[in-house]
mmCIF file of C-alpha atoms and ligand atoms in Angstrom:
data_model
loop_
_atom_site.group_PDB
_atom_site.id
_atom_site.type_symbol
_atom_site.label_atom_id
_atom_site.label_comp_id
_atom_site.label_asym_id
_atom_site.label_seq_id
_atom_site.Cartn_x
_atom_site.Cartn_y
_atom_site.Cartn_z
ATOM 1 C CA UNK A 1 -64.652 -122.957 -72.442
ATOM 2 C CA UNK A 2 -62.815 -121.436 -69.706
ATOM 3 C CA UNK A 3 -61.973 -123.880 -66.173
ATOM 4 C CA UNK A 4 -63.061 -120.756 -63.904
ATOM 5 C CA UNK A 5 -67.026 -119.593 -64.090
ATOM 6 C CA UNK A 6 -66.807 -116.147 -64.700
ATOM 7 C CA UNK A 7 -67.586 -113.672 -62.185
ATOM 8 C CA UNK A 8 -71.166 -112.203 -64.370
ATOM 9 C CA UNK A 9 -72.353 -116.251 -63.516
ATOM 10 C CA UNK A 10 -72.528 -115.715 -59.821
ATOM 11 C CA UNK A 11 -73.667 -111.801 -60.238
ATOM 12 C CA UNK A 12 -76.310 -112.810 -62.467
ATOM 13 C CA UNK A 13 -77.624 -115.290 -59.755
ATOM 14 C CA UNK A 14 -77.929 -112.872 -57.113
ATOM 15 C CA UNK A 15 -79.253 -110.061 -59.150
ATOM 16 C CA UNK A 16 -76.582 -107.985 -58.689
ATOM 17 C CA UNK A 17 -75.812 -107.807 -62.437
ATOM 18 C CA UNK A 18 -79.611 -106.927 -63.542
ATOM 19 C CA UNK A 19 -78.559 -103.891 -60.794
ATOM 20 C CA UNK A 20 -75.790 -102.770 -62.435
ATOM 21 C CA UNK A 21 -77.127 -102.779 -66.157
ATOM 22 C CA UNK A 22 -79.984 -100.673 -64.616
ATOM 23 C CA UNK A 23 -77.831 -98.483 -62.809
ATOM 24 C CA UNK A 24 -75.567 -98.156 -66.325
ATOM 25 C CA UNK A 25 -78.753 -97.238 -68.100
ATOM 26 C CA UNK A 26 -79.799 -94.753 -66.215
ATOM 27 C CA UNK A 27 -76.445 -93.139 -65.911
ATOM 28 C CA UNK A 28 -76.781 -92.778 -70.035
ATOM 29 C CA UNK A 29 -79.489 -90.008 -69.047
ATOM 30 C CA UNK A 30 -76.519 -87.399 -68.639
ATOM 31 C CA UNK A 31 -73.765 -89.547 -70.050
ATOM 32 C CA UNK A 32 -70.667 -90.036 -68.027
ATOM 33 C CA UNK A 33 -70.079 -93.287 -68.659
ATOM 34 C CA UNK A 34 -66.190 -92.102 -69.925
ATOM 35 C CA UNK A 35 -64.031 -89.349 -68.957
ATOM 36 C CA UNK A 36 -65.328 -86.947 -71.823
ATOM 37 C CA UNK A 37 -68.744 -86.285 -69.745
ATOM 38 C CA UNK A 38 -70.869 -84.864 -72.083
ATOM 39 C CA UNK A 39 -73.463 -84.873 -69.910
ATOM 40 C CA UNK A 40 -76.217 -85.537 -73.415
ATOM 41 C CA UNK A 41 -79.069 -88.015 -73.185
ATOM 42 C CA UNK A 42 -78.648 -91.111 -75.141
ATOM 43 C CA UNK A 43 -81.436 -92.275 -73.300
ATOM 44 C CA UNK A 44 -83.567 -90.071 -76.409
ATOM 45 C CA UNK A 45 -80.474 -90.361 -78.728
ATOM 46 C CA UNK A 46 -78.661 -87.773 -77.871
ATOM 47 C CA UNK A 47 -74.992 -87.751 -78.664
ATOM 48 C CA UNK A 48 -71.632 -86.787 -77.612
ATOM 49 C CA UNK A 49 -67.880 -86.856 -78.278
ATOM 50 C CA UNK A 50 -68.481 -90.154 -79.538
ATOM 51 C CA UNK A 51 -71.675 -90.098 -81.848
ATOM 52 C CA UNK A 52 -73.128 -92.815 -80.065
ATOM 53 C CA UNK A 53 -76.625 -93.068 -78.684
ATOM 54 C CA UNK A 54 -78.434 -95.768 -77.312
ATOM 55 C CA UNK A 55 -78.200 -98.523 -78.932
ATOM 56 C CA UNK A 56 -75.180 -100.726 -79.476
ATOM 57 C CA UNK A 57 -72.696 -100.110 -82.619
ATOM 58 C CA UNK A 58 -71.244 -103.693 -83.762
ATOM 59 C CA UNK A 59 -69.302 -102.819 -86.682
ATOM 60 C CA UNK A 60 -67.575 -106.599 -87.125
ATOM 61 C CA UNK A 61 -67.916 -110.083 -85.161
ATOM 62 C CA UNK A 62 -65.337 -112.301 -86.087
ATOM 63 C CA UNK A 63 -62.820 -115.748 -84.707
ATOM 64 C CA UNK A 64 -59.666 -113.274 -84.172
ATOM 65 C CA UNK A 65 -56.513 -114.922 -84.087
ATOM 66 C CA UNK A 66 -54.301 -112.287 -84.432
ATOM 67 C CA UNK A 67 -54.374 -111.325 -80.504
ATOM 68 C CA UNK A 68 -51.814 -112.133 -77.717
ATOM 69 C CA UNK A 69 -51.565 -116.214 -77.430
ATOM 70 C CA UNK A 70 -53.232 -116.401 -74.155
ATOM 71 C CA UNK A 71 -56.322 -114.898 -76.117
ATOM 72 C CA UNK A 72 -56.255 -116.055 -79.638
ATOM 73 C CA UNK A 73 -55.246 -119.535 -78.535
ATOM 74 C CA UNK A 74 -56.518 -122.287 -81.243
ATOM 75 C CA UNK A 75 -59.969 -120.975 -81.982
ATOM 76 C CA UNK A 76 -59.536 -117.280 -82.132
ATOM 77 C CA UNK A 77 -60.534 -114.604 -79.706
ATOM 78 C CA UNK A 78 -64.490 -113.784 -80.078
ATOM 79 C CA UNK A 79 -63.840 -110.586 -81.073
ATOM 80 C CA UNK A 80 -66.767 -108.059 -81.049
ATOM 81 C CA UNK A 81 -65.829 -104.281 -82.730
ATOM 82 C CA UNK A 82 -67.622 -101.418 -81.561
ATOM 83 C CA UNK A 83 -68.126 -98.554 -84.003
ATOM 84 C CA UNK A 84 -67.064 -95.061 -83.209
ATOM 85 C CA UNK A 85 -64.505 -94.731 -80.270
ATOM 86 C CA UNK A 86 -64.354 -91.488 -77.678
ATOM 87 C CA UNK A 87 -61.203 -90.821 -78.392
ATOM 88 C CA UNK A 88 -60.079 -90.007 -82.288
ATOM 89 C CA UNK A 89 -56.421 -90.834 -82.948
ATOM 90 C CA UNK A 90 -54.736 -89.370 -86.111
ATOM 91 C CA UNK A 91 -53.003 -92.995 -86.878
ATOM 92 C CA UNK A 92 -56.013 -95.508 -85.820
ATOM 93 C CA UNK A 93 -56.232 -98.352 -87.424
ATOM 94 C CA UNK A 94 -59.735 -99.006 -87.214
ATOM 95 C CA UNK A 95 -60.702 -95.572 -88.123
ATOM 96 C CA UNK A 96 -63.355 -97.158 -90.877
ATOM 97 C CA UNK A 97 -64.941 -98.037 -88.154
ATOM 98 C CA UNK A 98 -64.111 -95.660 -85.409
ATOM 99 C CA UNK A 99 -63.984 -92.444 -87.141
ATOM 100 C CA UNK A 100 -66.886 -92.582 -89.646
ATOM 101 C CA UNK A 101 -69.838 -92.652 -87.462
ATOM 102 C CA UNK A 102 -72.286 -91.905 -90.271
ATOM 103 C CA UNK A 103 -71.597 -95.220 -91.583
ATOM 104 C CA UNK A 104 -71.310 -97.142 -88.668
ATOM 105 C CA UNK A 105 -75.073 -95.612 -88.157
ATOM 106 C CA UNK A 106 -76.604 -98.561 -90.282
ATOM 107 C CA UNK A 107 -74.717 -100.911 -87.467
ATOM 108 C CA UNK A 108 -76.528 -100.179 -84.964
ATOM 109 C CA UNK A 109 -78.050 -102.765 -83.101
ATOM 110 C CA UNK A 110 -80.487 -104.418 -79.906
ATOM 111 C CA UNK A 111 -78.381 -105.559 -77.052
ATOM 112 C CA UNK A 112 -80.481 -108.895 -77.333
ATOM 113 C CA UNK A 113 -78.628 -108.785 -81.159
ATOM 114 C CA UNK A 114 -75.645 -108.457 -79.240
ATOM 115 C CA UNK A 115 -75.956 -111.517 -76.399
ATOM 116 C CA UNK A 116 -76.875 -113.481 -79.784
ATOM 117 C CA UNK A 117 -73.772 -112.851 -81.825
ATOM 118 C CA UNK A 118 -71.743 -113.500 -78.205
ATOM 119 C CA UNK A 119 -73.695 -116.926 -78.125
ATOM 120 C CA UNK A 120 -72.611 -117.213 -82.042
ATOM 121 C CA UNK A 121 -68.570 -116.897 -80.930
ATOM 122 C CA UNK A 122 -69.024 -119.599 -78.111
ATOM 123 C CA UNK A 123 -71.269 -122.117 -79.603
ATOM 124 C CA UNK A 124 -70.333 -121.310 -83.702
ATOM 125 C CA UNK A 125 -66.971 -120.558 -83.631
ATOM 126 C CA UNK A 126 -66.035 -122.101 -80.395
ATOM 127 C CA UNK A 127 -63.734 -119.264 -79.340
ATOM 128 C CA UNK A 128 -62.195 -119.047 -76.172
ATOM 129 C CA UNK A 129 -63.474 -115.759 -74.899
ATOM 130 C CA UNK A 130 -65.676 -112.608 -75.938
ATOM 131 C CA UNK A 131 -63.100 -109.950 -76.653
ATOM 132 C CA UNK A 132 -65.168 -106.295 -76.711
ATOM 133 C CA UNK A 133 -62.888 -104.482 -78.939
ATOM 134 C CA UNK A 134 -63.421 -100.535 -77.687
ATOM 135 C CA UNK A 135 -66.100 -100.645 -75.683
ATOM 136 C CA UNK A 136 -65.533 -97.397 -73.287
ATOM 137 C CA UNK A 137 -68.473 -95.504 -74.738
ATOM 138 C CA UNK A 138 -70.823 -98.854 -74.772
ATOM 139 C CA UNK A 139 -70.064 -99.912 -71.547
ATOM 140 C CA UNK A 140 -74.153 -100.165 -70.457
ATOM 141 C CA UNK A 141 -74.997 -101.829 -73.415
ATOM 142 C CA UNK A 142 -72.063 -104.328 -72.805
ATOM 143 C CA UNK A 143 -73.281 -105.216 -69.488
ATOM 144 C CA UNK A 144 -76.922 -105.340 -71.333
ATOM 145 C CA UNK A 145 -76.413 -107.690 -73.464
ATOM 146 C CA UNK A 146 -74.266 -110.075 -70.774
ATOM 147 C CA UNK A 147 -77.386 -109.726 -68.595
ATOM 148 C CA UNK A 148 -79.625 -111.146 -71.770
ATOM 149 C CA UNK A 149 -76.424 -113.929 -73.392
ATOM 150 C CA UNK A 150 -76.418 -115.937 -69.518
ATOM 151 C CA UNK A 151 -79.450 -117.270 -69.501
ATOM 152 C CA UNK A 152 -79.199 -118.192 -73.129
ATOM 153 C CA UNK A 153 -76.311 -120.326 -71.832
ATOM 154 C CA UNK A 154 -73.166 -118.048 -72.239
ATOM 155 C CA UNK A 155 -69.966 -119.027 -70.201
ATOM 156 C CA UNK A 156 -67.199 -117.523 -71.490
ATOM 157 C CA UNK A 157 -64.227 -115.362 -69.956
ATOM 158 C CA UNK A 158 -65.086 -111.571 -70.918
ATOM 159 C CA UNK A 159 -61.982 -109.423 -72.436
ATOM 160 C CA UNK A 160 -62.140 -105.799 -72.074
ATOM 161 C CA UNK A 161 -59.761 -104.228 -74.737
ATOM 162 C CA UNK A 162 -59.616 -100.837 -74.281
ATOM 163 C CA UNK A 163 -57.700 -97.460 -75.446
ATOM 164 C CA UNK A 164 -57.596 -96.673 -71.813
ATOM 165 C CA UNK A 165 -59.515 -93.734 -71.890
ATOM 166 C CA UNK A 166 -61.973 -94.922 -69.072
ATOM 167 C CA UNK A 167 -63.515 -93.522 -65.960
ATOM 168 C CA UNK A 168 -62.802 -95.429 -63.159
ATOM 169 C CA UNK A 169 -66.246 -94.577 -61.440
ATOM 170 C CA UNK A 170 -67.461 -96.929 -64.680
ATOM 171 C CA UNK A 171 -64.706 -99.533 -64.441
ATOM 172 C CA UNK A 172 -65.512 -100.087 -60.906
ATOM 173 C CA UNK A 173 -69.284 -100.804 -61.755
ATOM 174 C CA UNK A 174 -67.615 -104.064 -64.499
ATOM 175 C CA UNK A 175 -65.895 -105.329 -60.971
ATOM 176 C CA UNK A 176 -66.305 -108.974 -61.135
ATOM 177 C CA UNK A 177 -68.224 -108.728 -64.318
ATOM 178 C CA UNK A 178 -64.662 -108.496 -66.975
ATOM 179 C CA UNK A 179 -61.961 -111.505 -66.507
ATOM 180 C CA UNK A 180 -59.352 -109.535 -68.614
ATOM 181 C CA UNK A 181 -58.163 -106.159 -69.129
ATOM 182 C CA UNK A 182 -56.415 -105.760 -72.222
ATOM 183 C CA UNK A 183 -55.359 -102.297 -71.676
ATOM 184 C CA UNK A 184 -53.374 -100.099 -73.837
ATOM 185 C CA UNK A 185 -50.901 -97.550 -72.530
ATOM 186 C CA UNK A 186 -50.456 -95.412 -75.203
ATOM 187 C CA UNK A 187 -48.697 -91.835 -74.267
ATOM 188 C CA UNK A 188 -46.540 -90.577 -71.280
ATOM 189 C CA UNK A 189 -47.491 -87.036 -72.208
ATOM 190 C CA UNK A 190 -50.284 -85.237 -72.508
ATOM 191 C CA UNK A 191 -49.235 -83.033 -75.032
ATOM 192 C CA UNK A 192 -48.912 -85.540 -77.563
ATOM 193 C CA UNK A 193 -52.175 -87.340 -76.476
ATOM 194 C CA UNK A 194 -53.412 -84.066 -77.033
ATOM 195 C CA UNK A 195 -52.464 -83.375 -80.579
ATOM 196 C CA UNK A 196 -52.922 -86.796 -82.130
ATOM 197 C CA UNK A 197 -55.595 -88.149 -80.130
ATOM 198 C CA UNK A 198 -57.997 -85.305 -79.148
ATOM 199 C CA UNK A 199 -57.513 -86.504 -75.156
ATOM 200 C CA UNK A 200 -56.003 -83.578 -72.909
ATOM 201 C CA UNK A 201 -56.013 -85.675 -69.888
ATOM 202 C CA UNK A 202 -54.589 -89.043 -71.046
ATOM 203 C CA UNK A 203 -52.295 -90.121 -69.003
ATOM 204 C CA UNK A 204 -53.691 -89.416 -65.512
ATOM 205 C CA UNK A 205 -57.179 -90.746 -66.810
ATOM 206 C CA UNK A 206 -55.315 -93.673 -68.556
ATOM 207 C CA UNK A 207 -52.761 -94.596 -65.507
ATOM 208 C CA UNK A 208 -55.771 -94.283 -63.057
ATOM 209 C CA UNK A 209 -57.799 -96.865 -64.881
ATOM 210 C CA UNK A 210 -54.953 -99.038 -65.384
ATOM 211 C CA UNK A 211 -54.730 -98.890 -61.482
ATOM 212 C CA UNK A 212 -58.000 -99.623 -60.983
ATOM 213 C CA UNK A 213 -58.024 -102.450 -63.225
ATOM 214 C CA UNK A 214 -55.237 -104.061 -61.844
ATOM 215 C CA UNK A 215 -56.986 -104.012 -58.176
ATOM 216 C CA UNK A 216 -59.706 -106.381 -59.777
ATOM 217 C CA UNK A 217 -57.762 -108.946 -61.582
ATOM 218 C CA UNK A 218 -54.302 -108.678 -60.647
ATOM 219 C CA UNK A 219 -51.060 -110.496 -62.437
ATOM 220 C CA UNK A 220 -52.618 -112.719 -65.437
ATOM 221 C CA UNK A 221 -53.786 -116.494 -64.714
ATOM 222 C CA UNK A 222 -53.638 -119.394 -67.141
ATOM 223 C CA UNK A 223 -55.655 -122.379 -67.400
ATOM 224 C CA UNK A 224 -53.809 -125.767 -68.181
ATOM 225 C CA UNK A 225 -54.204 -125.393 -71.424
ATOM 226 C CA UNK A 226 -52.301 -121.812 -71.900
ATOM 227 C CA UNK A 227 -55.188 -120.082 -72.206
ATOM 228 C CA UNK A 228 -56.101 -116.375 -70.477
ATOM 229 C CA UNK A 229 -58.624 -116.916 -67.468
ATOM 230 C CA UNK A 230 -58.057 -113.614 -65.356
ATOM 231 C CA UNK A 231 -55.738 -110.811 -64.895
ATOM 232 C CA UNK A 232 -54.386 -107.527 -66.902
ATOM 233 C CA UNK A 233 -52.427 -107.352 -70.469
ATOM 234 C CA UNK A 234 -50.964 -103.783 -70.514
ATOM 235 C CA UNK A 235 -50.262 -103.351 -74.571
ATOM 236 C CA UNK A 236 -47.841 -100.651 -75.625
ATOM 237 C CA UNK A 237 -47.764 -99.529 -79.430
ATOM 238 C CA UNK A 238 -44.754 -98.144 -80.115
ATOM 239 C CA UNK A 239 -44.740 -94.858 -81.866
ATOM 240 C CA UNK A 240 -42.019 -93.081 -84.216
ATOM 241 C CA UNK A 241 -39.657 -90.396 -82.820
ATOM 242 C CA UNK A 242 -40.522 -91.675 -78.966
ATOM 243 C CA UNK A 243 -43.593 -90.254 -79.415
ATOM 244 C CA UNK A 244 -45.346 -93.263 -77.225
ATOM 245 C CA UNK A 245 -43.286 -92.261 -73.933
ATOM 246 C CA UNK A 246 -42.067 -95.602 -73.767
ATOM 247 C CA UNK A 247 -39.603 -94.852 -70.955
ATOM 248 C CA UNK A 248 -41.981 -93.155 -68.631
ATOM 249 C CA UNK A 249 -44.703 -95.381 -69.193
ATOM 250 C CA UNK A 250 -42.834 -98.611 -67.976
ATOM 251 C CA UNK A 251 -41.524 -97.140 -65.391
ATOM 252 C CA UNK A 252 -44.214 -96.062 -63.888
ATOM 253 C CA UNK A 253 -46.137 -99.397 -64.850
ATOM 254 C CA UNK A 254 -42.988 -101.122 -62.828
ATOM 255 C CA UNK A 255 -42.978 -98.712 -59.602
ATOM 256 C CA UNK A 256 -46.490 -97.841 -59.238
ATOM 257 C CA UNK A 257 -48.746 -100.754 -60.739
ATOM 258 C CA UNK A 258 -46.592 -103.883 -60.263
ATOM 259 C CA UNK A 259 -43.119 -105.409 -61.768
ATOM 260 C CA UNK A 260 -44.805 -109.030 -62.428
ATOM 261 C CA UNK A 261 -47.337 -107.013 -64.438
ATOM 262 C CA UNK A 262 -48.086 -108.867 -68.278
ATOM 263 C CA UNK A 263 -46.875 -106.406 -70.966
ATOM 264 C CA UNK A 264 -47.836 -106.779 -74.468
ATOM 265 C CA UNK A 265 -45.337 -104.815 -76.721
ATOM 266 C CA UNK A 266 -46.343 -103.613 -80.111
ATOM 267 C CA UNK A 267 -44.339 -102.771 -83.394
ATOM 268 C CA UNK A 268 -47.034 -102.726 -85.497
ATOM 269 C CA UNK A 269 -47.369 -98.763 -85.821
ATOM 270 C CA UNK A 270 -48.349 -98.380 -89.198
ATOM 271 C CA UNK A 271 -49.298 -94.324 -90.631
ATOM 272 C CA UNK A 272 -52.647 -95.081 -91.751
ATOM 273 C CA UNK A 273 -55.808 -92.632 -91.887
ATOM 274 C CA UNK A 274 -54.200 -89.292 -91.167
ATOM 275 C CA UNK A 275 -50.826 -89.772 -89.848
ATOM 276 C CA UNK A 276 -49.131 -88.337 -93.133
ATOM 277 C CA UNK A 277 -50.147 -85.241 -92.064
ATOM 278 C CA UNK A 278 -48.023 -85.180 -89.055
ATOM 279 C CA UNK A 279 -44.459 -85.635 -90.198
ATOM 280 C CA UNK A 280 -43.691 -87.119 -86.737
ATOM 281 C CA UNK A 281 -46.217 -89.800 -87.323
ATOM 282 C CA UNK A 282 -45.431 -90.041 -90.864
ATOM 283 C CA UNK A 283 -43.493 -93.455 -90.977
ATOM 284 C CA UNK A 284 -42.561 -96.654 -89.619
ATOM 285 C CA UNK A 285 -40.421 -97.568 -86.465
ATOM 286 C CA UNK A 286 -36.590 -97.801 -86.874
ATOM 287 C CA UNK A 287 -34.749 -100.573 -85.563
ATOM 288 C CA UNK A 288 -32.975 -98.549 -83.001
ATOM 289 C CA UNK A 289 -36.426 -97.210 -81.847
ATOM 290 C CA UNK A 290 -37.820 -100.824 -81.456
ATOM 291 C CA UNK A 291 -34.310 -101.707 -79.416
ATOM 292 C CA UNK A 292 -34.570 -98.726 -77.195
ATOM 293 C CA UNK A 293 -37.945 -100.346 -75.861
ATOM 294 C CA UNK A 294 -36.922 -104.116 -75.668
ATOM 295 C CA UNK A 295 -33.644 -102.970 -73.952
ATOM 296 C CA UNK A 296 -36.014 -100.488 -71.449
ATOM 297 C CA UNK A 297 -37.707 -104.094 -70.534
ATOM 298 C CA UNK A 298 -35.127 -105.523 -70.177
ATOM 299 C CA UNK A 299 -33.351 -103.323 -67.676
ATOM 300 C CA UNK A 300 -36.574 -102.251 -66.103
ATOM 301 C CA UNK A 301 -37.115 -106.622 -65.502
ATOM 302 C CA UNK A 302 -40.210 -106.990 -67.040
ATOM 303 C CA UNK A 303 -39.913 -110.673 -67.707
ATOM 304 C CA UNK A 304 -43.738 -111.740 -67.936
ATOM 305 C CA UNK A 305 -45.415 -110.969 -71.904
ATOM 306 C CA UNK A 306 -44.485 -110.492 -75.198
ATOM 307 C CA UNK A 307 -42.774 -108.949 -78.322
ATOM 308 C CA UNK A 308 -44.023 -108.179 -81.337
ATOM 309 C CA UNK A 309 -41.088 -108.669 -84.174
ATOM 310 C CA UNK A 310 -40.380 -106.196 -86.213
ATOM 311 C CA UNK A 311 -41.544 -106.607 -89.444
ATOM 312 C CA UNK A 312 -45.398 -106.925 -88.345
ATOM 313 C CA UNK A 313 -46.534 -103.652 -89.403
ATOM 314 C CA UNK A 314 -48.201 -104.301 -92.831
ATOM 315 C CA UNK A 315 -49.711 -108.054 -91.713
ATOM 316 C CA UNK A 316 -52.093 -106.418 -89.120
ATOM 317 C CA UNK A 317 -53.688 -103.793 -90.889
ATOM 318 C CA UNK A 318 -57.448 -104.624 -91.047
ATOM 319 C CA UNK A 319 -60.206 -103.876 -93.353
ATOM 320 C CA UNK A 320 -62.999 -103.242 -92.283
ATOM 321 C CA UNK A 321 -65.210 -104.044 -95.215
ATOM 322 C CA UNK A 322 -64.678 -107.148 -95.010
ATOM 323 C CA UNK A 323 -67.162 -107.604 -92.393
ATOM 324 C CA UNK A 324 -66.691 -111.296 -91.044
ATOM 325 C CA UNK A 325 -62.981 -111.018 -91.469
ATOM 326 C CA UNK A 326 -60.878 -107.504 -91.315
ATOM 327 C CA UNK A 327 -58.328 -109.521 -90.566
ATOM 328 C CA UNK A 328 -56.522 -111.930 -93.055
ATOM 329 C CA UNK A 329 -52.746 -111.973 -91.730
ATOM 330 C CA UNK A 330 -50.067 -114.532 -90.591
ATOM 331 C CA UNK A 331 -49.181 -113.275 -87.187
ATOM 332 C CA UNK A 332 -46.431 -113.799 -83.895
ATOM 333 C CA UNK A 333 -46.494 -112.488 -81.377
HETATM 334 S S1 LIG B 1 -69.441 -92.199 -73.608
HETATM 335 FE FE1 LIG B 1 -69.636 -90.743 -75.331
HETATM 336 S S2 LIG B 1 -71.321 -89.353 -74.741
HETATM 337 FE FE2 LIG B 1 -70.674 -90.459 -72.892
HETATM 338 S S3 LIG B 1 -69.180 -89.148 -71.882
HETATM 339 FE FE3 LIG B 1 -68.018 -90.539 -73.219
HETATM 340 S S4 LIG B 1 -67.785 -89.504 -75.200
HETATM 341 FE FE4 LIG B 1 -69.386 -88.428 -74.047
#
């Protein structure tokens, strides 16, 4: 368990979190709880971009140990995988779970379900933190189910891993209730963001919740033992044919967000689900790709993260149907 009480501990005390997860519900009336703003009740199941209604979708809750160090630690991350997504990306690699919402229907679950399988990562599994693995379209239920895990005894760090398609009007309502952002920054242009990920606004929505984000937690903070207690991980997936706006996107992380900021820097792409399609998308990275970016850190100074080497694309691939374990890789990060 983390050497900092989370921020939900002292929120829950006061009431302040009860607010909130009232508030949240009641904003699921005429959903804007992302970007999208359908505007549909999920209150009476209703659904949007992002075939969710009500009730939680936990499509996997597993020890993950395939994250960033800081995260996965010894233990594993507590990783808990939301079905569907609101965004739809032509190359996802969770798109058994994201993508096929009829399925993911018989997932559904109560948020008390939810604080129970949280309680089942800190007191089974002993992982170091509860990692909510796209969560932007769940964000009420998240907050939900924190409001029922603390007095069942739940202490650990929260994670918010995200696609960084969020409103900030929602991000500011998790304000001392997430200890990490684990935020991907995925395109520099709209166009592409456009055409492979159904998202026409990506990168001002993406850059202004990254901002936003960072104004919480700030530069990352480690316990003694190595371990992630507070702060932002900016990931980057690097995409074929500079199709991630790798350039762009650091330097305006560097200038605009901060240089000491923690960068996580992916190699992993992989064309799964429908990438064939798009001859762009349709292979690995090339070495000289993969240089390009570490060279951009380099000369950009980003000295605080990590690197993903080279040949990890294959080992991370999960599946899905194997419910308690997608994952089944030897990783480094
Ligand atoms: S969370 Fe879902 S329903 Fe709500 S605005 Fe986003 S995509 Fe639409």
């Amino acid at each position: 368990m983390g050497t900092v009480e989370p921020g939900y501990i002292a929120l829950y005390r006061s009431g302040e979190l009860e607010h909130r997860a009232r508030a949240f519900e009641a904003r699921l009336r005429s959903c804007r709880i992302c970007p999208r703003e359908c505007r549909v009740n999920r209150l009476k199941g209703k659904t949007g971009f992002c075939h969710s209604a009500y009730r939680p979708v936990v499509a996997s809750v597993c020890a993950h140990h395939g994250e960033e160090p800081v995260l996965s630690g010894t233990r594993g991350s507590g990783a808990v995988f939301f079905g569907n997504c609101n965004m739809s990306c032509v190359y996802c690699q969770n798109h058994q779970i994201s993508q096929d919402y009829k399925t993911q229907r018989c997932h559904e679950v109560d948020s008390h379900i939810l604080a129970e399988r949280m309680l089942y990562l800190q007191d089974e599994l002993k992982c170091h933190n509860i990692n909510f693995v796209s969560p932007s379209h769940f964000v009420p239920q998240l907050v939900q189910a924190v409001l029922a895990a603390v007095p069942m005894g739940f202490r650990l760090p929260l994670v918010y891993n995200t696609s960084s398609y969020d409103s900030v009007e929602t991000l500011r309502e998790l304000d001392g209730i997430i200890s990490i952002y684990l935020a991907d920054l995925r395109y520099a242009s709209n166009k592409w963001s456009r055409k492979f990920s159904r998202v026409s606004d990506y990168v001002e929505r993406s850059r202004a919740a990254i901002r936003e984000m960072y104004r919480q937690v700030g530069d990352l903070v480690l316990d003694e033992a190595g371990l992630a207690q507070r702060g932002l991980i900016v990931r980057h997936l690097i995409l074929p044919n500079g199709l991630a706006g790798s350039h762009d996107s650091f330097t305006w992380l560097v200038r605009e967000v901060s240089p000491t900021v923690t960068v996580s820097i992916m190699s992993q792409y992989f064309p799964t689900h429908r990438a064939h399609q798009f001859p762009l998308l349709a292979r690995k990275i090339l070495p000289a790709e993969y240089s390009e970016v570490t060279g951009l850190i380099d000369r950009l100074g980003i000295v605080n993260g990590w690197v993903q080497e080279i040949d990890a694309a294959e080992s991370y691939l999960p599946d899905f149907s194997r419910q308690d374990d997608p994952f089944s890789m030897g990783v480094s990060r």
